[in-house]
Short mmCIF file of C-alpha atoms in Angstrom, two decimals:
data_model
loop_
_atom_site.label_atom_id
_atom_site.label_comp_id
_atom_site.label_asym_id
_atom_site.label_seq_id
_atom_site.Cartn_x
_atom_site.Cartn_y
_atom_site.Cartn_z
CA UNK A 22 -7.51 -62.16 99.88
CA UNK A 23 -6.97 -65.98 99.44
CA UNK A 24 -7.98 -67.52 102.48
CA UNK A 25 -6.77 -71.30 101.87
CA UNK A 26 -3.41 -72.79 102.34
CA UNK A 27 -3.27 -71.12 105.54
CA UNK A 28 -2.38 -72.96 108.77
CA UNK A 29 -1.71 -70.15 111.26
CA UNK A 30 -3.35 -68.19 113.65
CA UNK A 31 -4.90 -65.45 111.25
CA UNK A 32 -6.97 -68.28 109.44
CA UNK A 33 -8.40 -69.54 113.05
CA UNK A 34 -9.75 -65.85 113.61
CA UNK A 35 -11.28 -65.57 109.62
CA UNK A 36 -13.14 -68.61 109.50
CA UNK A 37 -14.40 -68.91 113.47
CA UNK A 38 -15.80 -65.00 113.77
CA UNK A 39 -16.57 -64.74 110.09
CA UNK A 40 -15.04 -61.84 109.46
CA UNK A 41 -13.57 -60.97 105.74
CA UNK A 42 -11.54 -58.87 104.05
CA UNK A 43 -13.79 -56.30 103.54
CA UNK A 44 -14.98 -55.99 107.01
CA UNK A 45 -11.50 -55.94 108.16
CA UNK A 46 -10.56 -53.60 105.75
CA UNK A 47 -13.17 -51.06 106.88
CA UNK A 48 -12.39 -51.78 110.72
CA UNK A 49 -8.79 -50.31 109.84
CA UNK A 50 -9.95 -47.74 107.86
CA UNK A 51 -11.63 -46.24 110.85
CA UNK A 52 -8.44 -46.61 113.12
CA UNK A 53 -6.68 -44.54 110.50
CA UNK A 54 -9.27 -42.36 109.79
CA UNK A 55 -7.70 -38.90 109.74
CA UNK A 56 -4.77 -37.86 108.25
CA UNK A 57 -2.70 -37.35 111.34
CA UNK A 58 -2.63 -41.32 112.22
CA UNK A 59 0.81 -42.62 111.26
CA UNK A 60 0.41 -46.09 112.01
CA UNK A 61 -2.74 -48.25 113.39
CA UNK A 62 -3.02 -52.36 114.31
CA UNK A 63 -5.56 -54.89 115.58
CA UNK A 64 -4.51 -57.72 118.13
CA UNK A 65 -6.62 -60.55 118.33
CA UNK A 66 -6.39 -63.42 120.63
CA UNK A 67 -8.36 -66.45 121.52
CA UNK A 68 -6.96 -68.42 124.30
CA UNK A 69 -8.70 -71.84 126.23
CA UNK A 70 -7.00 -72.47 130.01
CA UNK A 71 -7.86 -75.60 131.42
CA UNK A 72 -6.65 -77.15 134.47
CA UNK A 73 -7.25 -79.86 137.04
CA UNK A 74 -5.50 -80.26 140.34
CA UNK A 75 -5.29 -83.16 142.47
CA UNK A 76 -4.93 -82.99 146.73
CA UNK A 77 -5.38 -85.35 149.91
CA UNK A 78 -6.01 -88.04 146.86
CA UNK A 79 -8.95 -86.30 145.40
CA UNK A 80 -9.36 -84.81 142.49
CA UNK A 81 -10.86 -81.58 143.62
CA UNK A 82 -10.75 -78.88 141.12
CA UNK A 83 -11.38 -78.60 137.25
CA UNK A 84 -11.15 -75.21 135.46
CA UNK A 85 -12.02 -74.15 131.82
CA UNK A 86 -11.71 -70.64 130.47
CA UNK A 87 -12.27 -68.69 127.76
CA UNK A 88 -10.57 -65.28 126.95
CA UNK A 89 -10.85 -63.44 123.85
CA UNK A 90 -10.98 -60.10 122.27
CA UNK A 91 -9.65 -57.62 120.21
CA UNK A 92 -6.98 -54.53 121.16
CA UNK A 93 -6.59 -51.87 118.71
CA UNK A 94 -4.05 -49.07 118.80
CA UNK A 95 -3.72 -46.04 116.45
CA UNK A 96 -0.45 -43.99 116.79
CA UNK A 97 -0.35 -40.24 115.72
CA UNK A 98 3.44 -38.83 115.75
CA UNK A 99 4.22 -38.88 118.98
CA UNK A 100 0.69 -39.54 120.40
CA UNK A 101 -1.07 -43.24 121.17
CA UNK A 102 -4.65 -44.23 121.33
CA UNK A 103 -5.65 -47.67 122.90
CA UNK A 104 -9.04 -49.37 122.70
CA UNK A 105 -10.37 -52.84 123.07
CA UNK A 106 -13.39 -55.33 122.36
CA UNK A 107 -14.69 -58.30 124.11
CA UNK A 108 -16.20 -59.23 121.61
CA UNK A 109 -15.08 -60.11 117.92
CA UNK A 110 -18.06 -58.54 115.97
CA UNK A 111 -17.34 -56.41 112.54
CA UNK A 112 -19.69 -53.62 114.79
CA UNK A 113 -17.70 -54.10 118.09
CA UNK A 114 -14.09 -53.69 116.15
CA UNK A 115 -15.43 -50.55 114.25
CA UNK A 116 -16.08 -49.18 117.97
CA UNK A 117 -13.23 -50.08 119.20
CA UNK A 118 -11.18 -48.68 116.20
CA UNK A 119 -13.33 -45.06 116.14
CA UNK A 120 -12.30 -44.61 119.78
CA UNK A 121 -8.47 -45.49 119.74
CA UNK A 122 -8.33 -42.82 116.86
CA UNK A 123 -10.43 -40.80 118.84
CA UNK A 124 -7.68 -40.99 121.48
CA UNK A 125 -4.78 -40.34 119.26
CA UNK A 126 -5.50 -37.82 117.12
CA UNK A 127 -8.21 -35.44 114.92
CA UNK A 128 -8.07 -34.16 111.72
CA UNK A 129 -10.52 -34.14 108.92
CA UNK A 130 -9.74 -36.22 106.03
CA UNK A 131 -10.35 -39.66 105.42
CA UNK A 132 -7.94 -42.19 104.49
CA UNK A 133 -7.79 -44.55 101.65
CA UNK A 134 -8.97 -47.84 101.17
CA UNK A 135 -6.79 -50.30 103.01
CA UNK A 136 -5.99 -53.69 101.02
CA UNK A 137 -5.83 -56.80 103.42
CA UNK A 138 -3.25 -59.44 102.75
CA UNK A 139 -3.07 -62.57 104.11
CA UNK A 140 0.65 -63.64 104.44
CA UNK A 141 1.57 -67.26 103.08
CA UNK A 142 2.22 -69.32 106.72
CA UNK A 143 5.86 -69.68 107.69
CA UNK A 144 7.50 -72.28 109.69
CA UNK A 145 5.11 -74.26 112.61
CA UNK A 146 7.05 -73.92 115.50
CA UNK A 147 4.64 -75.44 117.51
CA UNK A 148 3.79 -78.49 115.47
CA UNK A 149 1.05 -80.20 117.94
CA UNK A 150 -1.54 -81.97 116.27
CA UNK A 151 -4.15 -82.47 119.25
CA UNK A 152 -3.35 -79.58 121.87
CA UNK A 153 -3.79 -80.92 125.53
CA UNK A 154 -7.11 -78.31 126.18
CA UNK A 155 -8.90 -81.03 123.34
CA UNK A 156 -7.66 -84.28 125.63
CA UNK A 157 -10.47 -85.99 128.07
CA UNK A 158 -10.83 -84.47 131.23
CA UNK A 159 -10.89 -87.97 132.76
CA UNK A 160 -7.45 -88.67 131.00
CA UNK A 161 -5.78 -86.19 132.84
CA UNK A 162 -7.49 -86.78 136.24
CA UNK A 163 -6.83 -90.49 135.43
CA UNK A 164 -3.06 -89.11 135.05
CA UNK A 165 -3.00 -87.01 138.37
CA UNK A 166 -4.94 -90.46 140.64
CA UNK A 167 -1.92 -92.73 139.59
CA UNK A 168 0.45 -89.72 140.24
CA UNK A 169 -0.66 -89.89 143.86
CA UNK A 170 -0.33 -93.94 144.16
CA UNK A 171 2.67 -94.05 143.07
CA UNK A 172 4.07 -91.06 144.79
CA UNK A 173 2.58 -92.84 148.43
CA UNK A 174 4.06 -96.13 147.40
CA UNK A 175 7.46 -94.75 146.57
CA UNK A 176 8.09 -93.75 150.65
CA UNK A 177 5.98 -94.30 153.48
CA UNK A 178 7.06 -90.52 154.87
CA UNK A 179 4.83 -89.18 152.31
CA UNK A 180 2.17 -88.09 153.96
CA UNK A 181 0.38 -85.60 151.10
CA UNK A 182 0.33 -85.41 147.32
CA UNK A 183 -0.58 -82.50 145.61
CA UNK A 184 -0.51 -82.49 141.62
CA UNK A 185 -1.65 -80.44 138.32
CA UNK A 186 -2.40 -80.52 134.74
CA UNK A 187 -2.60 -77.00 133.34
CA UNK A 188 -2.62 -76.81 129.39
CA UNK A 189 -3.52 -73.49 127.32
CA UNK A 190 -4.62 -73.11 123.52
CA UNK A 191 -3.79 -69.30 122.58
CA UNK A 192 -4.20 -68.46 119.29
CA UNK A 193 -3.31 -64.68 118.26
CA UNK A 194 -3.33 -62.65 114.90
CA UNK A 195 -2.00 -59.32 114.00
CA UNK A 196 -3.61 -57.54 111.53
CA UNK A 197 -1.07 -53.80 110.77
CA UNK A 198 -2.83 -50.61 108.87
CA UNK A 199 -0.23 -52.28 105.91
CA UNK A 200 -2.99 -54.46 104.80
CA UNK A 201 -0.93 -57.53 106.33
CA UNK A 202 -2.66 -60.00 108.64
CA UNK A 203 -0.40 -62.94 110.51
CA UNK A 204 -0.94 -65.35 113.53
CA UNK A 205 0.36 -68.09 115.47
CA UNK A 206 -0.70 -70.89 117.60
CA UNK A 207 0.63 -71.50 120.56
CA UNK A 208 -0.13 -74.85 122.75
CA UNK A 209 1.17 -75.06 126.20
CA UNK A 210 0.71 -77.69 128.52
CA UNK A 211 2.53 -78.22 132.20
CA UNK A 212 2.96 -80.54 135.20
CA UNK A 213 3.55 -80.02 138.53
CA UNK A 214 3.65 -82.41 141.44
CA UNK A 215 4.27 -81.19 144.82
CA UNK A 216 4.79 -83.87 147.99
CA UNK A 217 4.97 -83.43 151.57
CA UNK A 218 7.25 -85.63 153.57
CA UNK A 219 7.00 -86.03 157.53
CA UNK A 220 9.17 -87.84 159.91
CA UNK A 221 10.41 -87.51 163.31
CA UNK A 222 12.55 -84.64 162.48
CA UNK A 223 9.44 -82.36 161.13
CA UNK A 224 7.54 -81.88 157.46
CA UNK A 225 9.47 -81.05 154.13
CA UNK A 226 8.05 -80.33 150.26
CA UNK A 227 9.64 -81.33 147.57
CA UNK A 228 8.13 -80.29 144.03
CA UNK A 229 8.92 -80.78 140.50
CA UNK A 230 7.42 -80.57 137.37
CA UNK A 231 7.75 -79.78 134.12
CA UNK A 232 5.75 -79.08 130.95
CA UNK A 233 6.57 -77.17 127.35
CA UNK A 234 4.85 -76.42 123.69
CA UNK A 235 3.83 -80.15 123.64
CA UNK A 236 0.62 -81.89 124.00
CA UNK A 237 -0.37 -84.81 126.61
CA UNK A 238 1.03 -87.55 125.11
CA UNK A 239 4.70 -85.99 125.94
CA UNK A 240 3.74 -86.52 129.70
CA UNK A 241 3.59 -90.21 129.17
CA UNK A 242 6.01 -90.66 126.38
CA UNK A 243 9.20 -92.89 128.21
CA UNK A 244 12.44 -91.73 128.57
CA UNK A 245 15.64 -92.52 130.52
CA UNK A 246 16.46 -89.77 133.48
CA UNK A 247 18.74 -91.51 135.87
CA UNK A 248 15.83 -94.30 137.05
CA UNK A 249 15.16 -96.15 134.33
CA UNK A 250 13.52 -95.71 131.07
CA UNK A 251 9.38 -95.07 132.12
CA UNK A 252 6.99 -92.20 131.48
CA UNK A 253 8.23 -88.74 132.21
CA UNK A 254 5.87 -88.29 134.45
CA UNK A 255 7.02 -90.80 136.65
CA UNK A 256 10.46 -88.99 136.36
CA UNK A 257 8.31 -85.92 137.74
CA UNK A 258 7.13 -87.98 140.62
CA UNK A 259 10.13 -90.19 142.19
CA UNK A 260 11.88 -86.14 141.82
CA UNK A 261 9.41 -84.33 143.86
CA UNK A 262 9.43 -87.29 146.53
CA UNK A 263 13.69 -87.76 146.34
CA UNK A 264 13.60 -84.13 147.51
CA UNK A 265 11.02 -84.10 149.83
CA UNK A 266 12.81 -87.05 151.96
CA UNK A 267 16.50 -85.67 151.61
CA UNK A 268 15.25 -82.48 152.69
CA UNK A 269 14.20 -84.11 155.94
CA UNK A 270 17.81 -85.44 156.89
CA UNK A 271 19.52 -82.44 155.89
CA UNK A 272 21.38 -80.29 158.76
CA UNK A 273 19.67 -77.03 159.12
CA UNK A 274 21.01 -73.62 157.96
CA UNK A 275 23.60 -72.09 160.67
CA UNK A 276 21.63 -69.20 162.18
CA UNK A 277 22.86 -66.27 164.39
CA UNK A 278 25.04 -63.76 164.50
CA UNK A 279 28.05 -63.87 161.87
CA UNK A 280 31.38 -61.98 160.54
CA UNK A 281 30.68 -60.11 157.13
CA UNK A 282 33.93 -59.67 155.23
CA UNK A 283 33.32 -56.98 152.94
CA UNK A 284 35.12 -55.50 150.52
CA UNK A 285 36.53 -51.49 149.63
CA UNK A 286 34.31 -49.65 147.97
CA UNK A 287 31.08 -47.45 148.26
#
């Protein structure tokens, strides 16, 4: 198996766990197994969630998590056996593997060797070269402070400012009882501001947000939406507090009884 050249998901899992193309090789071997398994996979994934929210102009919560493991599922004709490991170790997988085929099926033979492939990487649809879960923590928190001055400066009905910087690194390989092994990468990063308007006529929230595959530059890169050319997070902010205060000067919903015109049918 050639190992280099490889920018996907499938190399992250190789080189971080050490695992190799024998190990893997055996690890599928033992979800096949018997004769009666048609079919058998491994999914990996590796994912980092960080976020940090922002309220009464504090900065009062940080998160980081780590999730990983391993699913493996062996399929006998009509028959499916699931099994999973916290844990990617060559010994854990093997486990893992033995009991899915446990599930699905028994027999008595053994099958043949399994040759892994490592598939050439195709188009980066994600191209981000520093995902946001690798950015400072004090950048963002820097980010969400200055979202909450200028959010209080914008109207002086604001009266709370609530705001968050979530971002996830998942990377994921597939690994089929073919011998082929892909991945992916897949950033994710997202904004959300929420505000909280109060005047004589009560309290209204107005939120907005917005986030994509992108990393935390593209939260600060400028760009014209209807106010100007500034950061889009700005855009994010005077949005959440436009709706907020129209919200308070709107006429409420008619209430009460009403005539229903409906039409023939059941």
């Amino acid at each position: 198996m050639t190992e280099s050249n490889t920018t996907d998901g499938s190399q992250f899992f190789l080189s971080t766990y050490g695992l190799d193309a024998g190990g893997l090789a055996r690890v599928v071997g033992t979800a096949l197994g018997r004769q009666n398994v048609d079919w058998a996979d491994l999914y990996f994934e590796h994912a980092v969630l960080e976020s940090v929210s922002l309220e009464e102009s504090l900065v009062k919560k940080v998160n980081r998590l780590l999730n990983q493991g391993v699913g493996v599922r062996a399929v006998a004709h009509d028959k499916t056996g699931y099994a999973h490991a916290d844990t990617i170790e060559l010994p854990e997988l093997e486990a893992a593997a033995q009991t899915a085929r446990v599930i699905a099926t028994t027999g008595a033979r053994d099958a043949g060797p399994i040759a892994i492939r490592l598939r050439a990487p195709g188009r980066d649809l994600y191209p981000v070269p520093s995902p946001a879960t690798e950015r400072r923590i004090e950048d963002k928190a820097t980010l969400l402070r200055e979202i909450d001055t200028l959010a209080r400066g914008l109207d002086a009905r604001v009266r709370e400012v609530q705001a968050s910087f979530v971002c996830e690194q998942k990377t994921v390989a597939v690994l089929s009882s073919d011998g082929e092994l892909v991945g992916d990468v897949r950033p994710l990063a997202r904004l959300n501001v929420s505000i909280i308007a109060e005047d004589h006529h009560g309290r209204q929230v107005g939120t907005s947000g917005g986030g994509n595959r992108v990393d935390f530059d593209w939260f600060v890169e400028p760009v014209d939406r209807g106010y100007g050319t500034e950061a889009r997070w700005r855009f994010f902010v005077r949005e959440a507090v436009r709706r907020a205060v129209l919200a308070l000067d709107a006429d409420p919903a008619p209430a009460g009884t009403m005539p229903v015109v409906l039409g023939p049918g059941w």
